[in-house]
Coordinates of C-alpha atoms in Angstrom, one line a residue:
Chain A
M11 CA 147.6 89.4 107.2
P12 CA 149.5 91.5 106.3
H13 CA 148.2 93.8 109.0
S14 CA 149.5 97.3 108.5
P15 CA 147.1 99.3 106.2
E16 CA 150.0 100.3 104.0
E17 CA 151.1 96.7 103.4
K18 CA 147.6 95.5 102.9
R19 CA 147.0 98.2 100.3
R20 CA 150.2 97.2 98.5
V21 CA 149.5 93.5 98.5
L22 CA 145.9 94.0 97.3
A23 CA 147.1 96.3 94.5
R24 CA 149.4 93.4 93.4
V25 CA 146.6 90.9 93.5
R26 CA 144.3 93.2 91.5
R27 CA 147.0 93.7 88.9
I28 CA 147.4 89.9 88.6
R29 CA 143.6 89.6 88.1
G30 CA 143.7 92.3 85.5
Q31 CA 146.6 90.5 83.7
A32 CA 144.6 87.3 83.7
E33 CA 141.6 89.1 82.2
A34 CA 143.7 90.7 79.5
L35 CA 145.2 87.3 78.7
E36 CA 141.7 85.8 78.5
R37 CA 140.7 88.5 76.0
A38 CA 143.9 88.0 74.0
L39 CA 143.3 84.2 73.8
E40 CA 139.6 84.7 72.8
A41 CA 140.8 87.1 70.0
G42 CA 143.2 84.5 68.8
A43 CA 146.4 86.2 69.7
D44 CA 149.7 84.8 68.5
C45 CA 151.8 82.4 70.7
A46 CA 154.8 84.7 71.3
P47 CA 152.8 87.6 72.9
V48 CA 150.7 85.1 74.8
L49 CA 153.7 83.5 76.3
Q50 CA 155.1 87.0 77.1
Q51 CA 151.8 87.8 79.0
I52 CA 152.0 84.5 80.9
A53 CA 155.6 85.2 81.9
A54 CA 154.6 88.6 83.1
I55 CA 151.9 87.0 85.3
R56 CA 154.4 84.6 86.6
G57 CA 156.8 87.4 87.6
A58 CA 153.9 89.3 89.3
V59 CA 152.9 86.2 91.3
N60 CA 156.5 85.7 92.4
G61 CA 156.6 89.4 93.4
L62 CA 153.4 89.0 95.4
M63 CA 154.7 85.9 97.2
S64 CA 157.9 87.8 98.2
E65 CA 155.8 90.8 99.4
V66 CA 153.6 88.6 101.6
M67 CA 156.5 86.7 103.0
E68 CA 158.4 89.9 103.8
A69 CA 155.3 91.3 105.5
H70 CA 155.0 88.2 107.5
I71 CA 158.7 88.4 108.6
R72 CA 158.1 92.0 109.8
E73 CA 155.1 91.0 111.8
T74 CA 156.6 87.9 113.2
F75 CA 160.0 89.3 114.2
G76 CA 159.3 93.0 114.4
H77 CA 158.6 93.0 118.1
A78 CA 160.2 91.0 120.9
A79 CA 158.9 87.6 121.8
G80 CA 157.4 87.2 125.3
S81 CA 159.3 84.1 126.0
D82 CA 162.0 81.9 124.6
E83 CA 159.3 79.3 123.9
Q84 CA 157.4 81.8 121.8
R85 CA 160.5 82.9 120.0
Q86 CA 161.3 79.3 119.1
A87 CA 157.7 78.7 117.9
R88 CA 158.0 81.8 115.6
V89 CA 161.3 80.6 114.2
A90 CA 159.8 77.1 113.5
E91 CA 156.8 78.5 111.8
M92 CA 158.9 80.8 109.6
T93 CA 161.4 78.1 108.6
A94 CA 158.5 75.8 107.7
L95 CA 157.1 78.5 105.4
V96 CA 160.4 79.1 103.7
R97 CA 160.8 75.3 103.2
S98 CA 157.4 75.1 101.6
Y99 CA 157.5 78.2 99.3
L100 CA 161.1 78.9 98.4
K101 CA 160.9 77.0 95.2
Chain B
M9 CA 177.3 80.3 108.2
P10 CA 175.4 78.1 109.0
H11 CA 177.2 77.9 112.4
S12 CA 175.9 74.9 114.2
P13 CA 178.0 71.8 113.4
E14 CA 175.0 69.8 112.6
E15 CA 173.6 72.4 110.1
K16 CA 177.0 72.9 108.6
R17 CA 177.4 69.2 108.1
R18 CA 174.0 69.0 106.4
V19 CA 174.6 71.9 104.1
L20 CA 178.0 70.6 103.1
A21 CA 176.5 67.2 102.4
R22 CA 174.0 68.9 100.0
V23 CA 176.7 70.8 98.2
R24 CA 178.8 67.7 97.8
R25 CA 175.9 65.8 96.4
I26 CA 175.3 68.6 93.9
R27 CA 179.0 68.5 92.9
G28 CA 178.7 64.7 92.5
Q29 CA 175.5 65.2 90.3
A30 CA 177.4 67.7 88.1
E31 CA 180.3 65.2 87.7
A32 CA 177.9 62.4 86.8
L33 CA 176.2 64.7 84.3
E34 CA 179.6 65.6 82.8
R35 CA 180.4 61.9 82.3
A36 CA 177.0 61.2 80.8
L37 CA 177.4 64.1 78.3
E38 CA 180.9 62.9 77.4
A39 CA 179.6 59.4 76.8
G40 CA 176.9 60.9 74.5
A41 CA 173.9 60.2 76.6
D42 CA 170.4 60.7 75.2
C43 CA 168.5 64.0 75.7
A44 CA 165.7 62.7 78.0
P45 CA 167.9 61.3 80.8
V46 CA 170.2 64.3 80.5
L47 CA 167.3 66.6 81.1
Q48 CA 166.2 64.4 84.0
Q49 CA 169.7 64.7 85.6
I50 CA 169.6 68.5 85.1
A51 CA 166.1 68.7 86.7
A52 CA 167.5 66.7 89.7
I53 CA 170.3 69.2 90.1
R54 CA 167.9 72.0 90.0
G55 CA 165.8 70.4 92.7
A56 CA 168.9 69.9 94.8
V57 CA 170.0 73.5 94.4
N58 CA 166.5 74.7 95.5
G59 CA 166.7 72.4 98.5
L60 CA 170.1 73.8 99.4
M61 CA 168.9 77.4 99.1
S62 CA 166.0 76.6 101.4
E63 CA 168.3 74.8 103.9
V64 CA 170.7 77.8 104.1
M65 CA 167.8 80.3 104.4
E66 CA 166.3 78.3 107.2
A67 CA 169.6 78.1 109.0
H68 CA 170.0 81.8 108.7
I69 CA 166.5 82.4 110.1
R70 CA 167.3 80.2 113.1
E71 CA 170.5 82.1 113.7
T72 CA 169.1 85.5 113.2
F73 CA 165.9 85.2 115.2
G74 CA 166.7 82.3 117.5
H75 CA 167.9 84.5 120.4
A76 CA 166.6 87.9 121.6
A77 CA 167.8 91.1 120.0
G78 CA 169.8 93.4 122.4
S79 CA 167.8 96.4 121.3
D80 CA 164.9 97.5 119.2
E81 CA 167.3 98.9 116.7
Q82 CA 169.1 95.6 116.3
R83 CA 165.8 93.8 116.0
Q84 CA 164.7 96.1 113.1
A85 CA 168.1 95.7 111.4
R86 CA 167.7 91.9 111.6
V87 CA 164.2 92.1 110.1
A88 CA 165.5 94.5 107.3
E89 CA 168.3 92.1 106.4
M90 CA 166.0 89.1 106.3
T91 CA 163.3 90.7 104.2
A92 CA 166.0 91.9 101.7
L93 CA 167.3 88.3 101.4
V94 CA 163.8 87.0 100.8
R95 CA 163.2 89.6 98.2
S96 CA 166.4 88.7 96.4
Y97 CA 166.1 84.9 96.5
L98 CA 162.4 83.9 96.6
K99 CA 162.1 83.7 92.9
Chain C
M23 CA 173.1 64.3 72.8
P24 CA 173.6 67.2 71.9
H25 CA 175.4 65.8 68.8
S26 CA 177.1 68.7 67.1
P27 CA 180.7 69.1 68.4
E28 CA 180.1 72.8 68.9
E29 CA 176.9 72.2 71.0
K30 CA 178.5 69.5 72.9
R31 CA 181.5 71.7 73.7
R32 CA 179.1 74.5 74.9
V33 CA 177.0 72.2 77.1
L34 CA 180.1 70.6 78.6
A35 CA 181.6 74.0 79.4
R36 CA 178.4 74.9 81.2
V37 CA 178.4 71.7 83.3
R38 CA 182.0 72.2 84.2
R39 CA 181.3 75.8 85.3
I40 CA 178.5 74.5 87.5
R41 CA 180.9 71.9 89.0
G42 CA 183.4 74.7 89.6
Q43 CA 180.7 76.8 91.3
A44 CA 179.8 73.9 93.5
E45 CA 183.4 73.5 94.5
A46 CA 183.8 77.2 95.3
L47 CA 180.7 77.1 97.4
E48 CA 182.0 74.1 99.3
R49 CA 185.2 75.9 100.1
A50 CA 183.2 79.0 101.1
L51 CA 181.1 77.0 103.5
E52 CA 184.1 75.2 105.0
A53 CA 185.7 78.5 105.6
G54 CA 182.6 79.7 107.4
A55 CA 181.4 82.3 104.9
D56 CA 178.5 84.6 105.7
C57 CA 175.0 83.8 104.7
A58 CA 174.4 86.6 102.2
P59 CA 177.3 85.7 99.9
V60 CA 176.5 82.0 100.2
L61 CA 173.0 82.6 99.1
Q62 CA 174.3 84.7 96.2
Q63 CA 176.5 81.8 95.1
I64 CA 173.6 79.4 95.3
A65 CA 171.5 81.8 93.3
A66 CA 174.2 81.9 90.7
I67 CA 174.3 78.1 90.5
R68 CA 170.6 78.0 90.1
G69 CA 170.8 80.5 87.2
A70 CA 173.5 78.4 85.6
V71 CA 171.5 75.2 85.9
N72 CA 168.5 76.9 84.3
G73 CA 170.8 78.1 81.5
L74 CA 172.1 74.6 81.0
M75 CA 168.6 73.1 80.9
S76 CA 167.6 75.7 78.2
E77 CA 170.7 75.0 76.2
V78 CA 170.1 71.2 76.2
M79 CA 166.4 71.7 75.3
E80 CA 167.3 74.0 72.5
A81 CA 169.9 71.6 71.1
H82 CA 167.3 68.8 71.3
I83 CA 164.7 70.9 69.3
R84 CA 167.3 71.6 66.6
E85 CA 168.2 67.9 66.4
T86 CA 164.6 66.7 66.5
F87 CA 163.1 69.2 64.0
G88 CA 166.1 70.4 62.1
H89 CA 165.5 67.8 59.3
A90 CA 162.4 66.6 57.7
A91 CA 160.6 63.6 59.2
G92 CA 160.4 60.5 57.0
S93 CA 156.7 60.0 57.6
D94 CA 153.8 61.6 59.2
E95 CA 153.9 59.0 61.9
Q96 CA 157.5 59.8 62.7
R97 CA 156.6 63.5 62.7
Q98 CA 153.8 62.9 65.2
A99 CA 156.1 60.8 67.4
R100 CA 158.7 63.6 67.5
V101 CA 156.1 66.1 68.4
A102 CA 154.7 63.9 71.2
E103 CA 158.2 63.3 72.6
M104 CA 159.0 67.1 72.6
T105 CA 155.7 68.1 74.2
A106 CA 156.3 65.5 77.0
L107 CA 159.7 67.0 77.7
V108 CA 158.3 70.5 77.8
R109 CA 155.6 69.4 80.2
S110 CA 158.1 67.7 82.5
Y111 CA 160.7 70.4 82.6
L112 CA 159.1 73.8 82.0
K113 CA 158.7 74.5 85.6
Chain D
M28 CA 146.9 80.5 69.0
P29 CA 146.4 77.8 70.1
H30 CA 144.2 77.1 67.1
S31 CA 142.4 73.8 67.6
P32 CA 139.0 74.4 69.4
E33 CA 139.8 71.7 72.0
E34 CA 143.2 73.3 72.8
K35 CA 141.7 76.8 72.9
R36 CA 139.0 75.6 75.3
R37 CA 141.5 74.0 77.6
V38 CA 143.8 77.0 77.7
L39 CA 140.9 79.4 78.3
A40 CA 139.7 77.1 81.1
R41 CA 143.1 77.4 82.7
V42 CA 143.2 81.2 82.4
R43 CA 139.7 81.5 83.9
R44 CA 140.7 79.3 86.8
I45 CA 143.7 81.5 87.5
R46 CA 141.4 84.6 87.4
G47 CA 139.1 82.9 89.8
Q48 CA 142.0 82.0 92.1
A49 CA 143.1 85.7 92.0
E50 CA 139.6 86.8 92.9
A51 CA 139.5 84.3 95.8
L52 CA 142.8 85.5 97.1
E53 CA 141.6 89.1 96.9
R54 CA 138.6 88.3 99.0
A55 CA 140.8 86.4 101.5
L56 CA 143.2 89.3 101.9
E57 CA 140.3 91.8 102.3
A58 CA 138.9 89.5 105.0
G59 CA 142.2 89.6 106.8
A60 CA 143.2 85.9 106.2
D61 CA 146.3 84.5 108.0
C62 CA 149.6 84.4 106.2
A63 CA 150.0 80.7 105.9
P64 CA 146.8 80.0 103.9
V65 CA 147.5 83.2 101.8
L66 CA 150.9 81.8 100.8
Q67 CA 149.3 78.5 100.0
Q68 CA 146.8 80.2 97.7
I69 CA 149.7 82.2 96.0
A70 CA 151.7 79.0 95.5
A71 CA 148.6 77.4 93.9
I72 CA 148.4 80.3 91.5
R73 CA 152.0 80.0 90.7
G74 CA 151.5 76.3 89.9
A75 CA 148.6 77.1 87.7
V76 CA 150.5 79.8 85.8
N77 CA 153.3 77.3 85.2
G78 CA 150.8 74.7 84.0
L79 CA 149.3 77.3 81.6
M80 CA 152.7 78.2 80.2
S81 CA 153.5 74.6 79.6
E82 CA 150.1 74.0 77.9
V83 CA 150.5 77.0 75.5
M84 CA 154.1 75.9 74.7
E85 CA 153.0 72.4 74.0
A86 CA 150.2 73.6 71.7
H87 CA 152.7 75.8 69.9
I88 CA 155.0 72.9 69.3
R89 CA 152.1 70.8 67.9
E90 CA 151.2 73.6 65.6
T91 CA 154.7 74.5 64.5
F92 CA 156.0 71.0 63.9
G93 CA 152.8 69.0 63.4
H94 CA 152.9 69.3 59.6
A95 CA 155.8 69.2 57.2
A96 CA 157.6 72.4 56.4
G97 CA 157.4 73.6 52.8
S98 CA 161.1 74.2 52.5
D99 CA 164.3 73.7 54.4
E100 CA 164.3 77.5 54.9
Q101 CA 160.9 77.4 56.6
R102 CA 161.9 74.4 58.7
Q103 CA 165.0 76.3 60.0
A104 CA 162.9 79.4 60.7
R105 CA 160.5 77.3 62.7
V106 CA 163.3 75.8 64.7
A107 CA 164.9 79.2 65.3
E108 CA 161.6 80.6 66.6
M109 CA 161.0 77.7 68.9
T110 CA 164.5 77.7 70.4
A111 CA 164.1 81.4 71.1
L112 CA 160.9 80.8 72.9
V113 CA 162.4 78.0 75.0
R114 CA 165.4 80.3 75.8
S115 CA 163.0 83.1 76.9
Y116 CA 160.6 81.1 79.0
L117 CA 162.3 78.0 80.4
K118 CA 163.2 79.7 83.6

């Protein structure tokens, strides 16, 4: 998950960018960079992580609700799973 | 929105608690409270606002996806609306 | 805290605005407002609470470090108090 | 920055852990992991990034205010720099 090749490609690109940002930050710290640019890099990583979480959540909504449920029971189970995810991660 | 009486009651109770917290903070500031407890009160309000946002989002998911869509078009429109909300507010 | 009249005025204005936003949200919910504008109002309150926390923290930094410490011990105590606050509330 | 060997070691350990978490997430996504554990991994990275930001900010406070300013002017410049950082990153 996410299942569509296009979504998977997009999510993986985001994760690799975050890994690259962490590597750049590691080099900056080893080189003794100043505090202000270091904080700026960390804030950029934080923004990228939030964007990734949103992207994965959106993909999950599309997969979960993008086709009709087979039964009312299945529909309610999907809703319960999604509200639990929102409760856990909308912070 | 949210439409069910029980959900509306819960959401309103949360909003009123936030209003009460803001009033208590106002009184504390007027009385010249120390910084540390003031920050603690602000952090509590922040937590309450996040809880409120999650509660409203969960209620909206239940309402949007809790009954079958009348058509594939309607289903896709619901999904598009929900992913847009997640993108805007999952930060 | 904050002690300067100008800072206290600014912080109180922020708290009152948050209270006003909570009251407006309460009215919107009682009137049965749609989900999207309700989430927008909640996000605005969240932004205002973050701004308030920053304002109080900044005022506390100015008060704590704006005049010389009387001893090295006092300086270290101030630093320890401030780092503890950052650890608790920079989230 | 941070300058003390102990602080630098701690901060670097945090950055490397975040890089490791990003790598593990990349592998999980490539292996087609389910949404719920993926979101959990992303939330763990988010927590680690927040912890890193706090650690760097705390180190910067210790360095900036841990020894007496040479002049009132220098003290005010330090305070101004620190409040600007808090305003930018306490979000």
